[in-house]
Amino acid sequence: MQRYLISTAAALGLAIAASHASADTVLRASHQFPGGQGDVRDEMVQMMARHVAEADVGLTIEVYPGQSLFKAREQWGALARGRLDITSLPLDYASGRHPEFSATLMPGLVRNQAHAQRLNDSEYMEMIKAVIQEGGGRVLSDAWLSGGFASSEQCITSPDTVEGQNLRAAGPAFEEMLEAAGASIASMPSSEVYTAMQTGVLDAANTSSMSFISFRLYEQVECLTEPGDFALWFMYEPILISEQVWQGLNEEQQAALMEAGEAAEEFFAEEAAAIDQEMVDLYEENGVEVVSMSEEDYNAWLEIARETSYKNFAENVPNGQAIIDAALAVE
């Protein structure tokens, strides 16, 4: 009888231990954006963490904002190798490993938020997501951020206005176009732009409206070019999970993550239109001149892009022309 009681107690202990192990499954989510300061990308990840906790499926998401776990450009490699579980990432940051990702930051390819939503359900995005999964990631939430330009030297509207300016361009496609227009290019994450402008390394930058807000760039610039009706700049910044990590989760946990991702995506879609106006209001309140590109300016930039960014992408990226064509087919 004593032996039976001991073995029963041991079995019960193992069952309790197994239950605790399941409850203690922790996923680490890393991103470069300020935490707890209203950045919509941080809020999306925090929302997912709350949603998963409420689902009670033995899963916890710990959020590490502000590059506190991985540097911005380290995140894709860490995710692909299973060293990082979840990230909110400007996908173009990984275009050095997967050049197809440059199509998610291509000048003029996305015109506005409504157009971005249509692209999410297109053949173009199916092609991009296939590369993401082959590379070791999986999309939990789609997010397209609009953006613009800001300068401490001269308002940026038509192509001739960038000539001679030291400019941070987000991604190779924009770098090619802007360099052709006469800008000098410096490459860095958006989280480093403030210091670069403060120290005179940069005269100007293009980035998302949310980054213009979160990184307080209004303290360093004289003129902001808002997205307006002719948004030259849109960037895909999804929430991704490591495919390796995903495959190690059970069906309940996977379902909870997908539901959390959908909720975060819906939240972002509601917030997206307000972000641009928030940026404009903030910059005007701080004495920064705000301008927009005209349709003539926009078309002049597209002419340069077709001869640089689009052409180089089609010639040098596997399946590049098909990706561009699939995007352009979405009205």
CSV table of C-alpha atoms in Angstrom, one decimal:
chain,number,residue,atom,x,y,z
A,1,MET,CA,0.0,0.0,0.0
A,2,GLN,CA,2.8,2.4,0.9
A,3,ARG,CA,4.5,1.7,-2.5
A,4,TYR,CA,1.2,2.5,-4.2
A,5,LEU,CA,0.8,5.7,-2.4
A,6,ILE,CA,4.3,6.8,-3.2
A,7,SER,CA,3.9,6.0,-6.9
A,8,THR,CA,0.5,7.8,-6.9
A,9,ALA,CA,2.1,10.8,-5.3
A,10,ALA,CA,4.9,10.7,-7.8
A,11,ALA,CA,2.5,10.5,-10.7
A,12,LEU,CA,0.5,13.4,-9.3
A,13,GLY,CA,3.7,15.4,-8.9
A,14,LEU,CA,4.6,14.8,-12.6
A,15,ALA,CA,1.1,15.8,-13.7
A,16,ILE,CA,1.4,19.1,-11.7
A,17,ALA,CA,4.8,19.7,-13.1
A,18,ALA,CA,3.6,19.1,-16.6
A,19,SER,CA,0.7,21.5,-16.0
A,20,HIS,CA,3.1,24.2,-14.8
A,21,ALA,CA,5.4,23.7,-17.8
A,22,SER,CA,2.5,24.2,-20.1
A,23,ALA,CA,1.4,27.3,-18.3
A,24,ASP,CA,4.9,28.7,-18.4
A,25,THR,CA,5.3,28.7,-22.2
A,26,VAL,CA,6.7,32.2,-22.7
A,27,LEU,CA,7.2,33.9,-26.1
A,28,ARG,CA,9.5,36.9,-26.3
A,29,ALA,CA,8.4,39.7,-28.6
A,30,SER,CA,11.0,42.3,-29.6
A,31,HIS,CA,10.7,45.5,-31.5
A,32,GLN,CA,12.6,48.8,-32.0
A,33,PHE,CA,9.8,51.2,-31.1
A,34,PRO,CA,9.3,53.1,-27.9
A,35,GLY,CA,7.3,51.2,-25.3
A,36,GLY,CA,4.3,52.6,-23.4
A,37,GLN,CA,4.3,55.9,-25.3
A,38,GLY,CA,1.4,55.4,-27.7
A,39,ASP,CA,3.3,54.0,-30.7
A,40,VAL,CA,0.7,51.9,-32.6
A,41,ARG,CA,3.2,49.2,-33.3
A,42,ASP,CA,4.0,48.7,-29.7
A,43,GLU,CA,0.3,48.9,-28.8
A,44,MET,CA,-0.4,46.1,-31.4
A,45,VAL,CA,2.1,43.8,-29.7
A,46,GLN,CA,0.9,44.7,-26.2
A,47,MET,CA,-2.7,44.0,-27.3
A,48,MET,CA,-1.7,40.6,-28.6
A,49,ALA,CA,0.0,39.8,-25.3
A,50,ARG,CA,-3.2,40.7,-23.4
A,51,HIS,CA,-5.4,38.7,-25.8
A,52,VAL,CA,-3.3,35.6,-25.5
A,53,ALA,CA,-3.2,35.9,-21.7
A,54,GLU,CA,-7.0,36.1,-21.6
A,55,ALA,CA,-7.3,33.1,-23.9
A,56,ASP,CA,-5.8,31.0,-21.1
A,57,VAL,CA,-4.0,28.5,-23.4
A,58,GLY,CA,-0.8,28.2,-21.4
A,59,LEU,CA,0.9,31.0,-23.3
A,60,THR,CA,2.5,34.3,-22.2
A,61,ILE,CA,4.0,37.0,-24.4
A,62,GLU,CA,6.7,39.1,-22.9
A,63,VAL,CA,7.3,42.4,-24.8
A,64,TYR,CA,10.7,44.0,-25.2
A,65,PRO,CA,10.4,47.4,-26.8
A,66,GLY,CA,13.0,49.9,-27.8
A,67,GLN,CA,15.7,47.4,-29.0
A,68,SER,CA,16.0,46.2,-25.4
A,69,LEU,CA,16.3,42.5,-26.6
A,70,PHE,CA,17.6,42.7,-30.1
A,71,LYS,CA,18.8,45.6,-32.3
A,72,ALA,CA,16.4,46.5,-35.1
A,73,ARG,CA,18.3,44.9,-37.9
A,74,GLU,CA,19.1,41.7,-35.9
A,75,GLN,CA,15.5,40.8,-35.4
A,76,TRP,CA,14.8,39.0,-38.7
A,77,GLY,CA,17.9,36.7,-38.4
A,78,ALA,CA,17.1,35.9,-34.8
A,79,LEU,CA,13.4,35.1,-35.7
A,80,ALA,CA,14.4,32.9,-38.7
A,81,ARG,CA,16.7,30.9,-36.5
A,82,GLY,CA,14.2,30.5,-33.7
A,83,ARG,CA,16.2,32.7,-31.3
A,84,LEU,CA,13.4,35.3,-31.2
A,85,ASP,CA,9.8,34.3,-31.0
A,86,ILE,CA,7.8,37.4,-32.2
A,87,THR,CA,8.7,40.7,-33.7
A,88,SER,CA,7.1,43.8,-35.1
A,89,LEU,CA,9.4,44.5,-38.0
A,90,PRO,CA,9.7,46.9,-41.0
A,91,LEU,CA,10.1,44.0,-43.4
A,92,ASP,CA,12.4,45.8,-45.8
A,93,TYR,CA,15.0,45.7,-43.0
A,94,ALA,CA,15.5,42.0,-44.0
A,95,SER,CA,15.8,42.8,-47.8
A,96,GLY,CA,19.5,42.1,-47.6
A,97,ARG,CA,18.7,38.4,-46.9
A,98,HIS,CA,15.5,38.3,-49.1
A,99,PRO,CA,15.6,41.0,-51.8
A,100,GLU,CA,11.9,40.4,-52.6
A,101,PHE,CA,11.1,42.3,-49.4
A,102,SER,CA,12.1,45.6,-51.1
A,103,ALA,CA,8.8,45.4,-52.8
A,104,THR,CA,7.1,46.2,-49.5
A,105,LEU,CA,8.9,49.7,-49.5
A,106,MET,CA,8.7,50.6,-53.1
A,107,PRO,CA,8.1,54.3,-54.0
A,108,GLY,CA,4.5,54.9,-55.0
A,109,LEU,CA,3.5,51.3,-55.1
A,110,VAL,CA,0.9,51.9,-52.3
A,111,ARG,CA,-1.2,55.1,-52.7
A,112,ASN,CA,-3.2,55.2,-49.5
A,113,GLN,CA,-4.6,53.0,-46.6
A,114,ALA,CA,-7.6,51.8,-48.6
A,115,HIS,CA,-5.2,50.6,-51.3
A,116,ALA,CA,-3.0,48.9,-48.8
A,117,GLN,CA,-6.0,47.0,-47.4
A,118,ARG,CA,-6.7,45.7,-50.9
A,119,LEU,CA,-3.1,44.7,-51.4
A,120,ASN,CA,-3.3,42.5,-48.2
A,121,ASP,CA,-5.6,40.1,-50.0
A,122,SER,CA,-3.8,40.1,-53.4
A,123,GLU,CA,-1.6,37.8,-55.3
A,124,TYR,CA,1.2,40.3,-54.6
A,125,MET,CA,1.0,39.7,-50.9
A,126,GLU,CA,0.7,36.0,-51.3
A,127,MET,CA,4.0,36.1,-53.1
A,128,ILE,CA,5.6,38.1,-50.3
A,129,LYS,CA,4.2,35.9,-47.5
A,130,ALA,CA,5.5,32.8,-49.3
A,131,VAL,CA,9.1,34.3,-49.1
A,132,ILE,CA,8.5,35.1,-45.4
A,133,GLN,CA,7.5,31.6,-44.6
A,134,GLU,CA,10.3,30.1,-46.7
A,135,GLY,CA,12.7,32.3,-44.8
A,136,GLY,CA,11.5,31.1,-41.4
A,137,GLY,CA,8.7,33.5,-40.4
A,138,ARG,CA,4.9,33.7,-40.4
A,139,VAL,CA,2.6,36.7,-40.5
A,140,LEU,CA,0.3,37.2,-37.5
A,141,SER,CA,-0.8,40.8,-38.4
A,142,ASP,CA,-0.6,42.9,-41.5
A,143,ALA,CA,0.2,46.6,-41.1
A,144,TRP,CA,1.1,49.3,-43.7
A,145,LEU,CA,2.3,52.6,-42.3
A,146,SER,CA,2.2,55.7,-44.4
A,147,GLY,CA,5.0,58.2,-44.1
A,148,GLY,CA,6.8,61.2,-45.6
A,149,PHE,CA,9.9,63.3,-45.5
A,150,ALA,CA,11.3,65.9,-43.0
A,151,SER,CA,14.3,68.2,-43.4
A,152,SER,CA,16.3,70.7,-41.5
A,153,GLU,CA,17.4,72.4,-44.7
A,154,GLN,CA,14.6,72.5,-47.3
A,155,CYS,CA,11.0,71.3,-47.8
A,156,ILE,CA,11.0,68.1,-49.9
A,157,THR,CA,8.4,68.1,-52.6
A,158,SER,CA,9.6,67.8,-56.2
A,159,PRO,CA,12.7,65.7,-57.0
A,160,ASP,CA,15.0,68.7,-57.3
A,161,THR,CA,14.4,69.6,-53.6
A,162,VAL,CA,16.5,66.7,-52.3
A,163,GLU,CA,19.6,67.6,-54.3
A,164,GLY,CA,22.6,68.1,-52.0
A,165,GLN,CA,20.8,66.9,-48.9
A,166,ASN,CA,22.2,64.1,-46.7
A,167,LEU,CA,19.2,61.9,-46.4
A,168,ARG,CA,18.2,58.8,-44.6
A,169,ALA,CA,16.2,56.7,-47.0
A,170,ALA,CA,14.3,53.7,-45.6
A,171,GLY,CA,15.4,50.8,-47.8
A,172,PRO,CA,17.2,50.3,-51.1
A,173,ALA,CA,14.3,51.1,-53.4
A,174,PHE,CA,14.0,54.6,-52.0
A,175,GLU,CA,17.8,55.0,-51.8
A,176,GLU,CA,18.1,54.3,-55.5
A,177,MET,CA,15.4,56.8,-56.4
A,178,LEU,CA,16.6,59.5,-54.1
A,179,GLU,CA,20.2,59.1,-55.1
A,180,ALA,CA,19.2,59.5,-58.8
A,181,ALA,CA,17.6,62.8,-57.8
A,182,GLY,CA,20.8,64.0,-56.3
A,183,ALA,CA,20.6,63.2,-52.6
A,184,SER,CA,23.5,61.8,-50.6
A,185,ILE,CA,22.3,58.6,-48.8
A,186,ALA,CA,22.9,57.3,-45.3
A,187,SER,CA,21.3,54.0,-44.2
A,188,MET,CA,20.2,53.4,-40.6
A,189,PRO,CA,17.1,52.3,-38.6
A,190,SER,CA,14.5,54.9,-37.8
A,191,SER,CA,15.5,54.7,-34.2
A,192,GLU,CA,18.9,56.2,-35.0
A,193,VAL,CA,17.6,59.2,-37.1
A,194,TYR,CA,17.2,61.6,-34.2
A,195,THR,CA,20.8,61.4,-33.1
A,196,ALA,CA,22.1,61.5,-36.7
A,197,MET,CA,20.1,64.7,-37.3
A,198,GLN,CA,21.2,66.2,-34.0
A,199,THR,CA,24.9,65.6,-34.8
A,200,GLY,CA,24.6,66.9,-38.4
A,201,VAL,CA,25.1,63.5,-40.0
A,202,LEU,CA,21.7,63.9,-41.6
A,203,ASP,CA,19.9,66.8,-43.1
A,204,ALA,CA,16.7,64.9,-43.9
A,205,ALA,CA,14.9,61.6,-43.5
A,206,ASN,CA,12.0,59.7,-44.8
A,207,THR,CA,10.2,57.3,-42.4
A,208,SER,CA,6.7,56.4,-41.2
A,209,SER,CA,4.3,58.9,-39.7
A,210,MET,CA,4.4,56.9,-36.5
A,211,SER,CA,8.2,57.1,-36.3
A,212,PHE,CA,8.0,60.8,-36.9
A,213,ILE,CA,5.8,61.0,-33.9
A,214,SER,CA,7.5,58.5,-31.6
A,215,PHE,CA,11.1,59.6,-32.2
A,216,ARG,CA,10.3,63.3,-31.7
A,217,LEU,CA,11.9,64.3,-34.9
A,218,TYR,CA,10.0,67.6,-34.8
A,219,GLU,CA,12.8,68.7,-32.4
A,220,GLN,CA,15.3,68.5,-35.3
A,221,VAL,CA,13.6,69.6,-38.5
A,222,GLU,CA,12.2,72.7,-40.1
A,223,CYS,CA,9.8,71.2,-42.6
A,224,LEU,CA,7.6,68.1,-42.8
A,225,THR,CA,6.2,66.6,-46.0
A,226,GLU,CA,3.0,64.8,-45.0
A,227,PRO,CA,1.6,61.8,-46.9
A,228,GLY,CA,-1.5,63.8,-48.1
A,229,ASP,CA,-3.4,62.6,-51.2
A,230,PHE,CA,-0.2,61.5,-53.0
A,231,ALA,CA,1.7,59.3,-50.5
A,232,LEU,CA,5.0,58.3,-52.1
A,233,TRP,CA,6.0,56.4,-49.0
A,234,PHE,CA,4.3,53.3,-47.5
A,235,MET,CA,6.0,50.6,-45.6
A,236,TYR,CA,4.9,47.1,-44.6
A,237,GLU,CA,5.5,46.5,-40.9
A,238,PRO,CA,3.9,43.1,-39.9
A,239,ILE,CA,3.9,41.3,-36.7
A,240,LEU,CA,5.8,38.0,-37.3
A,241,ILE,CA,6.3,34.8,-35.4
A,242,SER,CA,9.2,32.4,-36.0
A,243,GLU,CA,8.0,29.4,-38.0
A,244,GLN,CA,10.1,27.2,-35.9
A,245,VAL,CA,8.5,28.5,-32.7
A,246,TRP,CA,5.0,28.3,-34.3
A,247,GLN,CA,5.4,24.6,-35.1
A,248,GLY,CA,6.3,23.9,-31.5
A,249,LEU,CA,2.9,25.3,-30.2
A,250,ASN,CA,-0.3,23.3,-29.9
A,251,GLU,CA,-3.4,24.0,-31.9
A,252,GLU,CA,-5.1,26.0,-29.1
A,253,GLN,CA,-2.1,28.2,-28.7
A,254,GLN,CA,-1.8,28.7,-32.5
A,255,ALA,CA,-5.5,29.6,-32.7
A,256,ALA,CA,-5.1,32.1,-29.8
A,257,LEU,CA,-2.2,33.8,-31.5
A,258,MET,CA,-4.1,34.1,-34.8
A,259,GLU,CA,-7.1,35.6,-33.1
A,260,ALA,CA,-4.8,38.0,-31.3
A,261,GLY,CA,-3.1,38.9,-34.5
A,262,GLU,CA,-6.5,39.6,-36.2
A,263,ALA,CA,-7.6,41.8,-33.3
A,264,ALA,CA,-4.3,43.8,-33.5
A,265,GLU,CA,-4.7,44.2,-37.3
A,266,GLU,CA,-8.3,45.5,-36.9
A,267,PHE,CA,-7.0,47.9,-34.2
A,268,PHE,CA,-4.3,49.2,-36.5
A,269,ALA,CA,-6.7,49.7,-39.4
A,270,GLU,CA,-8.9,51.9,-37.3
A,271,GLU,CA,-5.9,53.9,-36.1
A,272,ALA,CA,-4.0,54.3,-39.4
A,273,ALA,CA,-6.0,57.2,-40.8
A,274,ALA,CA,-5.7,59.2,-37.5
A,275,ILE,CA,-1.9,58.7,-37.3
A,276,ASP,CA,-1.1,61.0,-40.2
A,277,GLN,CA,-3.3,63.8,-38.8
A,278,GLU,CA,-1.8,63.3,-35.3
A,279,MET,CA,1.7,63.8,-36.9
A,280,VAL,CA,0.6,67.0,-38.8
A,281,ASP,CA,-0.9,68.5,-35.6
A,282,LEU,CA,2.1,67.7,-33.5
A,283,TYR,CA,4.6,69.2,-36.0
A,284,GLU,CA,2.5,72.3,-36.5
A,285,GLU,CA,2.2,72.8,-32.7
A,286,ASN,CA,6.0,72.7,-32.6
A,287,GLY,CA,6.6,75.3,-35.2
A,288,VAL,CA,7.4,73.0,-38.1
A,289,GLU,CA,6.2,73.9,-41.6
A,290,VAL,CA,4.0,71.2,-43.1
A,291,VAL,CA,3.7,70.7,-46.9
A,292,SER,CA,2.3,68.1,-49.3
A,293,MET,CA,3.4,66.8,-52.6
A,294,SER,CA,1.3,67.8,-55.6
A,295,GLU,CA,0.2,65.3,-58.2
A,296,GLU,CA,2.8,66.8,-60.5
A,297,ASP,CA,5.5,66.2,-57.8
A,298,TYR,CA,4.3,62.6,-57.3
A,299,ASN,CA,4.4,61.8,-61.0
A,300,ALA,CA,7.9,63.2,-61.3
A,301,TRP,CA,9.1,61.0,-58.6
A,302,LEU,CA,7.4,57.9,-60.2
A,303,GLU,CA,9.2,58.6,-63.4
A,304,ILE,CA,12.5,58.4,-61.6
A,305,ALA,CA,11.4,55.3,-59.6
A,306,ARG,CA,10.4,53.4,-62.8
A,307,GLU,CA,13.9,54.0,-64.2
A,308,THR,CA,15.7,53.1,-61.0
A,309,SER,CA,13.9,51.2,-58.2
A,310,TYR,CA,11.3,49.4,-60.3
A,311,LYS,CA,13.8,48.6,-63.1
A,312,ASN,CA,16.6,47.3,-60.8
A,313,PHE,CA,14.1,45.2,-58.8
A,314,ALA,CA,12.8,43.6,-61.9
A,315,GLU,CA,16.2,42.9,-63.2
A,316,ASN,CA,18.0,41.7,-60.1
A,317,VAL,CA,15.4,40.1,-57.8
A,318,PRO,CA,14.1,36.5,-58.4
A,319,ASN,CA,10.6,36.8,-59.7
A,320,GLY,CA,10.9,40.6,-59.4
A,321,GLN,CA,8.9,41.6,-62.4
A,322,ALA,CA,6.1,39.3,-61.4
A,323,ILE,CA,5.9,40.8,-57.9
A,324,ILE,CA,5.8,44.4,-59.3
A,325,ASP,CA,3.2,43.4,-61.9
A,326,ALA,CA,1.0,41.7,-59.2
A,327,ALA,CA,1.2,44.9,-57.0
A,328,LEU,CA,0.4,47.2,-59.9
A,329,ALA,CA,-2.6,45.1,-60.9
A,330,VAL,CA,-4.3,46.0,-57.7
A,331,GLU,CA,-6.4,49.2,-58.3
